[in-house]
PDB file of C-alpha atoms and ligand atoms in Angstrom:
ATOM      1  CA  MET A   1      86.305  -3.296 -38.821  1.00 88.00           C
ATOM      2  CA  GLN A   2      84.731  -4.113 -35.506  1.00 95.00           C
ATOM      3  CA  ILE A   3      81.738  -6.405 -35.958  1.00 98.00           C
ATOM      4  CA  THR A   4      79.259  -4.079 -34.220  1.00 98.00           C
ATOM      5  CA  LYS A   5      80.336  -1.252 -36.519  1.00 98.00           C
ATOM      6  CA  GLN A   6      80.100  -3.522 -39.533  1.00 98.00           C
ATOM      7  CA  ILE A   7      76.522  -4.431 -38.580  1.00 98.00           C
ATOM      8  CA  ILE A   8      75.417  -0.831 -38.169  1.00 98.00           C
ATOM      9  CA  GLU A   9      77.188   0.317 -41.354  1.00 98.00           C
ATOM     10  CA  THR A  10      75.388  -2.487 -43.204  1.00 97.00           C
ATOM     11  CA  LEU A  11      71.983  -1.615 -41.758  1.00 98.00           C
ATOM     12  CA  LYS A  12      72.459   2.093 -42.505  1.00 98.00           C
ATOM     13  CA  LYS A  13      72.416   1.359 -46.240  1.00 97.00           C
ATOM     14  CA  HIS A  14      68.819   0.124 -46.169  1.00 98.00           C
ATOM     15  CA  PRO A  15      65.603   2.133 -45.786  1.00 98.00           C
ATOM     16  CA  THR A  16      63.834  -0.830 -44.201  1.00 98.00           C
ATOM     17  CA  ILE A  17      65.083  -3.197 -41.526  1.00 98.00           C
ATOM     18  CA  ILE A  18      63.053  -6.305 -40.723  1.00 98.00           C
ATOM     19  CA  ILE A  19      63.975  -8.264 -37.606  1.00 98.00           C
ATOM     20  CA  HIS A  20      63.248 -11.960 -37.165  1.00 98.00           C
ATOM     21  CA  ARG A  21      63.887 -14.470 -34.344  1.00 98.00           C
ATOM     22  CA  HIS A  22      63.345 -18.151 -33.648  1.00 95.00           C
ATOM     23  CA  GLU A  23      60.143 -20.150 -33.623  1.00 94.00           C
ATOM     24  CA  ARG A  24      58.498 -20.868 -30.285  1.00 88.00           C
ATOM     25  CA  PRO A  25      59.977 -17.621 -28.954  1.00 94.00           C
ATOM     26  CA  ASP A  26      61.237 -17.127 -25.423  1.00 94.00           C
ATOM     27  CA  PRO A  27      61.826 -13.780 -23.676  1.00 97.00           C
ATOM     28  CA  ASP A  28      65.355 -13.483 -25.123  1.00 97.00           C
ATOM     29  CA  ALA A  29      64.141 -14.064 -28.668  1.00 97.00           C
ATOM     30  CA  ILE A  30      61.484 -11.362 -28.418  1.00 98.00           C
ATOM     31  CA  GLY A  31      63.510  -9.148 -26.079  1.00 98.00           C
ATOM     32  CA  SER A  32      66.490  -9.004 -28.439  1.00 98.00           C
ATOM     33  CA  GLN A  33      64.290  -8.669 -31.529  1.00 98.00           C
ATOM     34  CA  ALA A  34      61.977  -5.953 -30.220  1.00 98.00           C
ATOM     35  CA  GLY A  35      64.732  -4.323 -28.149  1.00 98.00           C
ATOM     36  CA  LEU A  36      66.877  -3.938 -31.268  1.00 98.00           C
ATOM     37  CA  ALA A  37      63.839  -2.574 -33.121  1.00 98.00           C
ATOM     38  CA  ALA A  38      63.233   0.059 -30.419  1.00 98.00           C
ATOM     39  CA  ILE A  39      66.918   1.076 -30.473  1.00 98.00           C
ATOM     40  CA  LEU A  40      67.041   1.347 -34.275  1.00 98.00           C
ATOM     41  CA  THR A  41      63.732   3.235 -34.417  1.00 98.00           C
ATOM     42  CA  ALA A  42      65.021   5.813 -31.921  1.00 98.00           C
ATOM     43  CA  SER A  43      68.447   6.034 -33.571  1.00 98.00           C
ATOM     44  CA  PHE A  44      67.351   6.128 -37.222  1.00 98.00           C
ATOM     45  CA  PRO A  45      63.939   7.845 -37.293  1.00 98.00           C
ATOM     46  CA  ASP A  46      63.845   7.944 -41.106  1.00 97.00           C
ATOM     47  CA  LYS A  47      64.001   4.183 -41.461  1.00 98.00           C
ATOM     48  CA  LYS A  48      61.149   1.721 -41.348  1.00 98.00           C
ATOM     49  CA  ILE A  49      61.894  -0.846 -38.634  1.00 98.00           C
ATOM     50  CA  LEU A  50      59.658  -3.918 -38.452  1.00 98.00           C
ATOM     51  CA  ILE A  51      59.513  -7.070 -36.341  1.00 98.00           C
ATOM     52  CA  THR A  52      57.954 -10.261 -37.614  1.00 98.00           C
ATOM     53  CA  GLY A  53      56.976 -13.746 -36.497  1.00 98.00           C
ATOM     54  CA  TYR A  54      53.865 -15.215 -34.975  1.00 95.00           C
ATOM     55  CA  ASN A  55      52.483 -13.727 -31.782  1.00 96.00           C
ATOM     56  CA  GLU A  56      53.134 -16.065 -28.877  1.00 91.00           C
ATOM     57  CA  GLU A  57      50.186 -15.254 -26.668  1.00 90.00           C
ATOM     58  CA  SER A  58      52.008 -15.691 -23.368  1.00 89.00           C
ATOM     59  CA  LEU A  59      54.671 -13.163 -24.420  1.00 95.00           C
ATOM     60  CA  THR A  60      52.667 -10.384 -26.042  1.00 96.00           C
ATOM     61  CA  PHE A  61      53.201  -8.354 -22.850  1.00 97.00           C
ATOM     62  CA  LEU A  62      56.744  -7.912 -24.168  1.00 98.00           C
ATOM     63  CA  LYS A  63      55.784  -6.866 -27.690  1.00 98.00           C
ATOM     64  CA  ALA A  64      53.258  -7.699 -30.367  1.00 98.00           C
ATOM     65  CA  MET A  65      54.682  -8.372 -33.825  1.00 98.00           C
ATOM     66  CA  ASP A  66      54.150  -6.051 -36.794  1.00 98.00           C
ATOM     67  CA  THR A  67      52.217  -7.047 -39.889  1.00 97.00           C
ATOM     68  CA  VAL A  68      54.890  -7.153 -42.589  1.00 98.00           C
ATOM     69  CA  ASP A  69      53.865  -7.351 -46.248  1.00 97.00           C
ATOM     70  CA  ASP A  70      56.030  -9.095 -48.839  1.00 98.00           C
ATOM     71  CA  ALA A  71      56.850  -5.829 -50.608  1.00 97.00           C
ATOM     72  CA  SER A  72      58.660  -4.537 -47.525  1.00 98.00           C
ATOM     73  CA  TYR A  73      61.424  -7.078 -48.106  1.00 98.00           C
ATOM     74  CA  GLU A  74      62.437  -5.607 -51.469  1.00 96.00           C
ATOM     75  CA  LEU A  75      64.839  -2.983 -50.139  1.00 95.00           C
ATOM     76  CA  ALA A  76      65.218  -4.403 -46.683  1.00 98.00           C
ATOM     77  CA  ALA A  77      68.082  -5.577 -44.566  1.00 98.00           C
ATOM     78  CA  VAL A  78      66.984  -8.570 -42.515  1.00 98.00           C
ATOM     79  CA  VAL A  79      68.368  -9.230 -39.045  1.00 98.00           C
ATOM     80  CA  VAL A  80      67.841 -12.569 -37.310  1.00 98.00           C
ATOM     81  CA  CYS A  81      68.251 -12.609 -33.529  1.00 98.00           C
ATOM     82  CA  ASP A  82      68.914 -15.547 -31.194  1.00 96.00           C
ATOM     83  CA  THR A  83      68.609 -18.304 -33.818  1.00 95.00           C
ATOM     84  CA  ALA A  84      71.385 -20.840 -34.460  1.00 93.00           C
ATOM     85  CA  ASN A  85      70.050 -22.355 -37.682  1.00 93.00           C
ATOM     86  CA  GLN A  86      67.884 -21.293 -40.585  1.00 96.00           C
ATOM     87  CA  PRO A  87      65.128 -23.926 -40.237  1.00 95.00           C
ATOM     88  CA  ARG A  88      64.344 -22.496 -36.781  1.00 94.00           C
ATOM     89  CA  ILE A  89      63.850 -18.928 -38.016  1.00 97.00           C
ATOM     90  CA  ASP A  90      60.264 -17.781 -37.619  1.00 97.00           C
ATOM     91  CA  ASP A  91      58.743 -16.253 -40.781  1.00 97.00           C
ATOM     92  CA  LYS A  92      60.380 -17.968 -43.737  1.00 97.00           C
ATOM     93  CA  ARG A  93      60.731 -14.738 -45.733  1.00 98.00           C
ATOM     94  CA  PHE A  94      64.016 -13.996 -43.936  1.00 98.00           C
ATOM     95  CA  SER A  95      66.032 -14.675 -47.107  1.00 97.00           C
ATOM     96  CA  GLU A  96      63.972 -12.271 -49.230  1.00 98.00           C
ATOM     97  CA  GLY A  97      65.745  -9.105 -48.118  1.00 98.00           C
ATOM     98  CA  GLN A  98      68.847  -7.668 -49.786  1.00 98.00           C
ATOM     99  CA  ILE A  99      71.122  -8.700 -46.997  1.00 98.00           C
ATOM    100  CA  LEU A 100      70.971 -11.023 -44.016  1.00 98.00           C
ATOM    101  CA  VAL A 101      72.541 -10.333 -40.608  1.00 98.00           C
ATOM    102  CA  LYS A 102      72.792 -12.923 -37.836  1.00 98.00           C
ATOM    103  CA  ILE A 103      73.173 -11.960 -34.162  1.00 98.00           C
ATOM    104  CA  ASP A 104      73.261 -14.920 -31.783  1.00 96.00           C
ATOM    105  CA  HIS A 105      74.817 -16.482 -28.694  1.00 95.00           C
ATOM    106  CA  HIS A 106      74.203 -20.180 -29.431  1.00 91.00           C
ATOM    107  CA  PRO A 107      77.018 -22.437 -30.643  1.00 86.00           C
ATOM    108  CA  ILE A 108      77.150 -22.196 -34.437  1.00 88.00           C
ATOM    109  CA  VAL A 109      74.933 -24.846 -36.030  1.00 83.00           C
ATOM    110  CA  ASP A 110      74.548 -23.141 -39.364  1.00 88.00           C
ATOM    111  CA  ASP A 111      76.833 -20.297 -40.420  1.00 92.00           C
ATOM    112  CA  TYR A 112      74.218 -18.234 -42.251  1.00 96.00           C
ATOM    113  CA  GLY A 113      74.058 -14.522 -43.034  1.00 97.00           C
ATOM    114  CA  HIS A 114      76.199 -12.073 -45.021  1.00 97.00           C
ATOM    115  CA  VAL A 115      77.228 -10.558 -41.717  1.00 97.00           C
ATOM    116  CA  SER A 116      77.309 -12.757 -38.648  1.00 97.00           C
ATOM    117  CA  TRP A 117      78.057 -11.941 -35.008  1.00 98.00           C
ATOM    118  CA  VAL A 118      78.043 -14.951 -32.715  1.00 97.00           C
ATOM    119  CA  ASP A 119      79.250 -14.683 -29.133  1.00 96.00           C
ATOM    120  CA  THR A 120      78.747 -17.968 -27.315  1.00 94.00           C
ATOM    121  CA  LYS A 121      80.010 -16.405 -24.095  1.00 95.00           C
ATOM    122  CA  ALA A 122      77.149 -13.905 -23.994  1.00 96.00           C
ATOM    123  CA  SER A 123      74.370 -14.838 -21.579  1.00 96.00           C
ATOM    124  CA  SER A 124      71.769 -13.864 -24.110  1.00 97.00           C
ATOM    125  CA  THR A 125      71.280 -12.163 -27.433  1.00 98.00           C
ATOM    126  CA  SER A 126      69.692  -9.304 -25.491  1.00 98.00           C
ATOM    127  CA  GLU A 127      73.009  -8.722 -23.729  1.00 98.00           C
ATOM    128  CA  MET A 128      74.697  -8.561 -27.157  1.00 98.00           C
ATOM    129  CA  ILE A 129      72.142  -6.043 -28.427  1.00 98.00           C
ATOM    130  CA  TYR A 130      72.916  -3.797 -25.459  1.00 98.00           C
ATOM    131  CA  ARG A 131      76.646  -4.006 -26.262  1.00 98.00           C
ATOM    132  CA  LEU A 132      75.925  -3.255 -29.930  1.00 98.00           C
ATOM    133  CA  ALA A 133      73.934  -0.165 -28.965  1.00 98.00           C
ATOM    134  CA  LYS A 134      76.597   1.005 -26.509  1.00 98.00           C
ATOM    135  CA  GLU A 135      79.553   0.416 -28.863  1.00 97.00           C
ATOM    136  CA  GLU A 136      77.845   2.262 -31.692  1.00 98.00           C
ATOM    137  CA  SER A 137      76.408   5.076 -29.535  1.00 98.00           C
ATOM    138  CA  LEU A 138      72.801   4.279 -30.431  1.00 98.00           C
ATOM    139  CA  THR A 139      69.815   5.481 -28.431  1.00 98.00           C
ATOM    140  CA  ILE A 140      68.579   3.063 -25.803  1.00 98.00           C
ATOM    141  CA  THR A 141      65.015   3.976 -24.882  1.00 98.00           C
ATOM    142  CA  ASP A 142      63.318   2.905 -21.644  1.00 98.00           C
ATOM    143  CA  GLU A 143      61.199   0.489 -23.649  1.00 98.00           C
ATOM    144  CA  ALA A 144      64.308  -1.021 -25.240  1.00 98.00           C
ATOM    145  CA  ALA A 145      65.812  -1.370 -21.762  1.00 98.00           C
ATOM    146  CA  ARG A 146      62.708  -3.212 -20.517  1.00 98.00           C
ATOM    147  CA  LEU A 147      62.829  -5.633 -23.449  1.00 98.00           C
ATOM    148  CA  LEU A 148      66.552  -6.357 -23.188  1.00 98.00           C
ATOM    149  CA  TYR A 149      66.318  -6.762 -19.432  1.00 98.00           C
ATOM    150  CA  ALA A 150      63.518  -9.306 -19.916  1.00 98.00           C
ATOM    151  CA  GLY A 151      65.677 -11.218 -22.396  1.00 98.00           C
ATOM    152  CA  ILE A 152      68.648 -11.377 -20.030  1.00 98.00           C
ATOM    153  CA  VAL A 153      66.473 -12.387 -17.077  1.00 98.00           C
ATOM    154  CA  GLY A 154      64.811 -15.086 -19.178  1.00 96.00           C
ATOM    155  CA  ASP A 155      67.973 -16.672 -20.570  1.00 94.00           C
ATOM    156  CA  THR A 156      69.899 -16.563 -17.278  1.00 95.00           C
ATOM    157  CA  GLY A 157      67.030 -17.929 -15.184  1.00 92.00           C
ATOM    158  CA  ARG A 158      67.032 -14.684 -13.191  1.00 96.00           C
ATOM    159  CA  PHE A 159      70.859 -14.546 -13.067  1.00 97.00           C
ATOM    160  CA  LEU A 160      71.086 -18.137 -11.823  1.00 92.00           C
ATOM    161  CA  TYR A 161      72.688 -20.088 -14.684  1.00 89.00           C
ATOM    162  CA  PRO A 162      76.480 -20.270 -15.154  1.00 87.00           C
ATOM    163  CA  SER A 163      76.096 -18.241 -18.373  1.00 92.00           C
ATOM    164  CA  THR A 164      75.658 -15.218 -16.078  1.00 96.00           C
ATOM    165  CA  THR A 165      78.954 -13.303 -16.085  1.00 96.00           C
ATOM    166  CA  ASP A 166      80.242 -10.076 -14.554  1.00 97.00           C
ATOM    167  CA  GLN A 167      79.479  -8.541 -17.942  1.00 97.00           C
ATOM    168  CA  THR A 168      75.853  -9.714 -17.652  1.00 98.00           C
ATOM    169  CA  PHE A 169      75.495  -7.983 -14.288  1.00 98.00           C
ATOM    170  CA  ALA A 170      77.111  -4.834 -15.682  1.00 98.00           C
ATOM    171  CA  VAL A 171      74.644  -4.754 -18.574  1.00 98.00           C
ATOM    172  CA  ALA A 172      71.699  -5.479 -16.259  1.00 98.00           C
ATOM    173  CA  ALA A 173      72.814  -2.680 -13.940  1.00 98.00           C
ATOM    174  CA  ALA A 174      72.976  -0.236 -16.846  1.00 98.00           C
ATOM    175  CA  LEU A 175      69.524  -1.301 -18.056  1.00 98.00           C
ATOM    176  CA  ALA A 176      68.098  -1.004 -14.533  1.00 98.00           C
ATOM    177  CA  LYS A 177      68.971   2.716 -14.590  1.00 98.00           C
ATOM    178  CA  HIS A 178      66.225   3.177 -17.166  1.00 98.00           C
ATOM    179  CA  HIS A 179      62.605   3.798 -16.227  1.00 98.00           C
ATOM    180  CA  PHE A 180      60.512   0.677 -16.436  1.00 98.00           C
ATOM    181  CA  ASP A 181      58.616  -1.354 -13.891  1.00 98.00           C
ATOM    182  CA  ARG A 182      60.808  -4.315 -12.980  1.00 97.00           C
ATOM    183  CA  THR A 183      58.292  -5.748 -10.517  1.00 97.00           C
ATOM    184  CA  ALA A 184      55.522  -5.718 -13.096  1.00 97.00           C
ATOM    185  CA  LEU A 185      57.873  -7.345 -15.598  1.00 98.00           C
ATOM    186  CA  TYR A 186      58.800 -10.167 -13.207  1.00 97.00           C
ATOM    187  CA  ASN A 187      55.143 -10.736 -12.375  1.00 97.00           C
ATOM    188  CA  GLN A 188      54.289 -11.048 -16.053  1.00 96.00           C
ATOM    189  CA  MET A 189      57.222 -13.323 -16.810  1.00 96.00           C
ATOM    190  CA  TYR A 190      56.784 -15.731 -13.923  1.00 94.00           C
ATOM    191  CA  GLU A 191      53.083 -16.045 -13.353  1.00 92.00           C
ATOM    192  CA  VAL A 192      51.975 -19.663 -13.633  1.00 91.00           C
ATOM    193  CA  ASP A 193      48.745 -20.950 -15.115  1.00 92.00           C
ATOM    194  CA  PRO A 194      46.775 -22.682 -12.317  1.00 96.00           C
ATOM    195  CA  LYS A 195      46.357 -25.748 -14.548  1.00 96.00           C
ATOM    196  CA  ILE A 196      50.132 -26.035 -14.956  1.00 95.00           C
ATOM    197  CA  ALA A 197      50.579 -25.555 -11.206  1.00 96.00           C
ATOM    198  CA  ARG A 198      48.198 -28.440 -10.492  1.00 97.00           C
ATOM    199  CA  LEU A 199      49.982 -30.732 -12.947  1.00 97.00           C
ATOM    200  CA  LYS A 200      53.278 -29.788 -11.288  1.00 97.00           C
ATOM    201  CA  GLY A 201      51.734 -31.050  -8.068  1.00 97.00           C
ATOM    202  CA  TYR A 202      51.073 -34.355  -9.823  1.00 97.00           C
ATOM    203  CA  LEU A 203      54.645 -34.530 -11.134  1.00 97.00           C
ATOM    204  CA  LEU A 204      56.101 -33.913  -7.693  1.00 97.00           C
ATOM    205  CA  ASP A 205      53.770 -36.468  -6.163  1.00 97.00           C
ATOM    206  CA  GLN A 206      55.030 -39.120  -8.604  1.00 95.00           C
ATOM    207  CA  ILE A 207      58.711 -38.861  -7.627  1.00 96.00           C
ATOM    208  CA  ASN A 208      60.251 -42.290  -7.369  1.00 96.00           C
ATOM    209  CA  ILE A 209      64.029 -41.962  -7.305  1.00 97.00           C
ATOM    210  CA  SER A 210      66.050 -45.004  -8.370  1.00 97.00           C
ATOM    211  CA  SER A 211      69.172 -45.990  -6.458  1.00 96.00           C
ATOM    212  CA  GLU A 212      71.187 -44.405  -9.304  1.00 96.00           C
ATOM    213  CA  GLY A 213      69.333 -41.104  -9.066  1.00 97.00           C
ATOM    214  CA  SER A 214      66.921 -41.192 -11.966  1.00 97.00           C
ATOM    215  CA  THR A 215      63.201 -40.601 -11.903  1.00 97.00           C
ATOM    216  CA  ASN A 216      60.452 -40.594 -14.472  1.00 98.00           C
ATOM    217  CA  VAL A 217      56.786 -39.814 -14.805  1.00 98.00           C
ATOM    218  CA  ARG A 218      54.151 -40.977 -17.272  1.00 97.00           C
ATOM    219  CA  LEU A 219      51.717 -38.335 -18.390  1.00 97.00           C
ATOM    220  CA  THR A 220      49.160 -40.504 -20.112  1.00 97.00           C
ATOM    221  CA  LYS A 221      46.376 -39.051 -22.198  1.00 97.00           C
ATOM    222  CA  ASP A 222      44.047 -39.663 -19.238  1.00 97.00           C
ATOM    223  CA  VAL A 223      46.261 -37.636 -16.907  1.00 97.00           C
ATOM    224  CA  LEU A 224      46.561 -34.804 -19.425  1.00 97.00           C
ATOM    225  CA  ALA A 225      42.787 -34.804 -19.888  1.00 97.00           C
ATOM    226  CA  ALA A 226      42.178 -34.798 -16.135  1.00 97.00           C
ATOM    227  CA  TYR A 227      44.397 -31.728 -15.757  1.00 97.00           C
ATOM    228  CA  ASP A 228      43.109 -30.147 -18.979  1.00 97.00           C
ATOM    229  CA  ILE A 229      46.658 -29.779 -20.340  1.00 96.00           C
ATOM    230  CA  THR A 230      47.979 -30.301 -23.875  1.00 94.00           C
ATOM    231  CA  SER A 231      51.185 -32.150 -24.711  1.00 93.00           C
ATOM    232  CA  GLU A 232      52.750 -28.829 -25.765  1.00 88.00           C
ATOM    233  CA  GLN A 233      51.968 -27.183 -22.439  1.00 90.00           C
ATOM    234  CA  THR A 234      53.965 -29.802 -20.514  1.00 93.00           C
ATOM    235  CA  SER A 235      57.154 -28.078 -21.742  1.00 88.00           C
ATOM    236  CA  ALA A 236      56.635 -25.605 -18.889  1.00 87.00           C
ATOM    237  CA  LEU A 237      57.237 -28.425 -16.411  1.00 94.00           C
ATOM    238  CA  VAL A 238      60.378 -29.994 -17.827  1.00 93.00           C
ATOM    239  CA  GLY A 239      62.524 -28.516 -15.058  1.00 92.00           C
ATOM    240  CA  ALA A 240      60.176 -29.584 -12.269  1.00 95.00           C
ATOM    241  CA  TYR A 241      62.649 -32.079 -10.777  1.00 97.00           C
ATOM    242  CA  GLY A 242      65.731 -29.865 -11.082  1.00 93.00           C
ATOM    243  CA  ASP A 243      65.923 -28.852  -7.438  1.00 93.00           C
ATOM    244  CA  ILE A 244      64.969 -32.168  -5.851  1.00 97.00           C
ATOM    245  CA  LYS A 245      67.753 -33.641  -3.731  1.00 96.00           C
ATOM    246  CA  GLY A 246      69.013 -36.987  -5.082  1.00 96.00           C
ATOM    247  CA  ILE A 247      67.671 -36.648  -8.615  1.00 97.00           C
ATOM    248  CA  ARG A 248      70.459 -36.664 -11.221  1.00 96.00           C
ATOM    249  CA  CYS A 249      68.424 -37.148 -14.372  1.00 97.00           C
ATOM    250  CA  TRP A 250      64.817 -37.599 -15.347  1.00 98.00           C
ATOM    251  CA  ALA A 251      62.435 -38.481 -18.133  1.00 98.00           C
ATOM    252  CA  ILE A 252      58.963 -37.043 -18.555  1.00 98.00           C
ATOM    253  CA  PHE A 253      56.812 -39.183 -20.866  1.00 98.00           C
ATOM    254  CA  VAL A 254      53.935 -37.455 -22.569  1.00 97.00           C
ATOM    255  CA  GLU A 255      51.479 -39.650 -24.418  1.00 97.00           C
ATOM    256  CA  GLU A 256      50.279 -38.317 -27.770  1.00 96.00           C
ATOM    257  CA  ASP A 257      47.930 -39.854 -30.350  1.00 95.00           C
ATOM    258  CA  ASP A 258      50.450 -42.032 -32.161  1.00 96.00           C
ATOM    259  CA  LYS A 259      53.598 -41.837 -30.028  1.00 97.00           C
ATOM    260  CA  ILE A 260      55.008 -40.944 -26.639  1.00 98.00           C
ATOM    261  CA  ARG A 261      57.115 -37.817 -26.441  1.00 97.00           C
ATOM    262  CA  VAL A 262      60.034 -37.934 -23.986  1.00 97.00           C
ATOM    263  CA  ARG A 263      61.525 -34.877 -22.314  1.00 96.00           C
ATOM    264  CA  LEU A 264      64.951 -35.715 -20.869  1.00 96.00           C
ATOM    265  CA  ARG A 265      66.954 -33.633 -18.419  1.00 96.00           C
ATOM    266  CA  SER A 266      70.133 -34.225 -16.450  1.00 96.00           C
ATOM    267  CA  LYS A 267      72.342 -32.584 -13.869  1.00 94.00           C
ATOM    268  CA  GLY A 268      75.481 -34.490 -14.893  1.00 94.00           C
ATOM    269  CA  PRO A 269      75.070 -37.728 -16.864  1.00 96.00           C
ATOM    270  CA  VAL A 270      75.174 -36.995 -20.600  1.00 95.00           C
ATOM    271  CA  ILE A 271      71.847 -37.904 -22.147  1.00 95.00           C
ATOM    272  CA  ASN A 272      71.841 -36.755 -25.768  1.00 91.00           C
ATOM    273  CA  GLN A 273      73.219 -40.064 -27.073  1.00 94.00           C
ATOM    274  CA  LEU A 274      70.374 -41.804 -25.293  1.00 96.00           C
ATOM    275  CA  ALA A 275      67.989 -39.354 -26.942  1.00 95.00           C
ATOM    276  CA  ALA A 276      69.529 -40.140 -30.337  1.00 94.00           C
ATOM    277  CA  LYS A 277      68.962 -43.857 -29.739  1.00 97.00           C
ATOM    278  CA  TYR A 278      65.261 -43.082 -29.257  1.00 98.00           C
ATOM    279  CA  ARG A 279      64.571 -40.934 -32.343  1.00 96.00           C
ATOM    280  CA  GLY A 280      65.655 -37.665 -30.764  1.00 92.00           C
ATOM    281  CA  GLY A 281      68.605 -35.525 -29.805  1.00 88.00           C
ATOM    282  CA  GLY A 282      69.584 -32.288 -28.175  1.00 81.00           C
ATOM    283  CA  HIS A 283      72.090 -30.917 -25.701  1.00 81.00           C
ATOM    284  CA  PRO A 284      74.224 -33.030 -23.322  1.00 87.00           C
ATOM    285  CA  LEU A 285      71.971 -32.181 -20.371  1.00 89.00           C
ATOM    286  CA  ALA A 286      68.687 -31.345 -22.101  1.00 87.00           C
ATOM    287  CA  SER A 287      67.262 -33.527 -24.837  1.00 91.00           C
ATOM    288  CA  GLY A 288      64.073 -34.836 -26.342  1.00 92.00           C
ATOM    289  CA  ALA A 289      63.143 -38.225 -27.762  1.00 96.00           C
ATOM    290  CA  THR A 290      60.197 -40.329 -28.887  1.00 97.00           C
ATOM    291  CA  VAL A 291      59.124 -43.838 -27.954  1.00 98.00           C
ATOM    292  CA  MET A 292      56.357 -45.779 -29.640  1.00 98.00           C
ATOM    293  CA  SER A 293      55.009 -47.767 -26.682  1.00 98.00           C
ATOM    294  CA  TRP A 294      55.124 -47.995 -22.903  1.00 98.00           C
ATOM    295  CA  GLU A 295      57.297 -51.123 -23.297  1.00 98.00           C
ATOM    296  CA  GLU A 296      59.836 -49.018 -25.144  1.00 98.00           C
ATOM    297  CA  ALA A 297      59.504 -46.380 -22.401  1.00 98.00           C
ATOM    298  CA  ASP A 298      60.518 -49.055 -19.874  1.00 98.00           C
ATOM    299  CA  GLN A 299      63.596 -49.813 -21.985  1.00 98.00           C
ATOM    300  CA  LEU A 300      64.524 -46.124 -22.096  1.00 98.00           C
ATOM    301  CA  ILE A 301      64.159 -45.861 -18.307  1.00 98.00           C
ATOM    302  CA  LYS A 302      66.531 -48.792 -17.922  1.00 98.00           C
ATOM    303  CA  ASP A 303      69.035 -47.182 -20.300  1.00 98.00           C
ATOM    304  CA  LEU A 304      68.735 -43.879 -18.450  1.00 98.00           C
ATOM    305  CA  ASP A 305      69.495 -45.622 -15.181  1.00 97.00           C
ATOM    306  CA  ASP A 306      72.524 -47.319 -16.779  1.00 97.00           C
ATOM    307  CA  ILE A 307      73.853 -43.929 -17.882  1.00 97.00           C
ATOM    308  CA  CYS A 308      73.304 -42.615 -14.364  1.00 96.00           C
ATOM    309  CA  ARG A 309      75.127 -45.613 -12.880  1.00 96.00           C
ATOM    310  CA  ALA A 310      78.091 -45.227 -15.263  1.00 96.00           C
ATOM    311  CA  HIS A 311      78.301 -41.544 -14.380  1.00 95.00           C
ATOM    312  CA  ASN A 312      78.169 -42.280 -10.657  1.00 92.00           C
ATOM    313  CA  ASN A 313      80.894 -44.925 -10.962  1.00 93.00           C
ATOM    314  CA  GLU A 314      83.034 -42.530 -12.988  1.00 88.00           C
ATOM    315  CA  ASN A 315      82.668 -39.921 -10.236  1.00 86.00           C
ATOM    316  CA  LYS A 316      83.586 -42.424  -7.523  1.00 84.00           C
ATOM    317  CA  LYS A 317      86.802 -43.241  -9.385  1.00 78.00           C
ATOM    318  CA  GLY A 318      87.664 -39.623 -10.127  1.00 62.00           C
TER     319      GLY A 318
HETATM  320 MN1   MN B 401      68.835 -16.637 -26.212  1.00 95.96          MN
END
């Protein structure tokens, strides 16, 4: 049986469907979760469809979560959207339903769920939810279209990243036929907190590109205090050097009470082994690490430059 059909046949057997997604949600997590909920609500009006997880304040314009009591899980099918592994699922009650369904586009970290649909070629889980709805002739409401569109836009960086395929454009075009305010949606998604904007100014002012193409910045507690920014909030600035000519990889050091968090990014040199060396890990071009002192930060900067140099030499040869 086709996987989309298998998912819908499974969900049909349950009076309640509770949809989860990952912690620290992004627009695709909430877009796919709440978009699927809107589609199922319109398609199966007799069922109780709920979404759960904590409300991320900056994304409540997409959808606020439902309040889900424990009893609702008794007869429920649980769907988890956009989440590669179980520890990352928001709301730990996900295993308390009768059946678990995974829908995701990340490489498989953890093969969970009684039914699992993973398409690593999909730009976003939102794109997959659209295909699910289309394949199974479900009702796509305007609100569902707005949510799925937001998810696709979020995960593709406004159709910029290589994950954007002809299929992505086709799905976006179909969603754009629905009635929702795209301009308002973009404004909500991309408005920047003035405090973050000012700190970005600081980051850009600190650029000091090495001969190998690396740069780094130290956000000490004093700097964070001066800009009235928390360590968490600096995540919004991790890409700040991505479009600067000559920068191949960068480290953003963020001083916390007992350690220094390191956000690592690259446009070529592979950095996740470096991250692993410094108590972290992640993707080849996007990782995180931790150092315990500014001396150790200096060592990491040196290592980062070595990786950059090796990559540059490799490219010269090739
Ligand atoms: Mn996603």
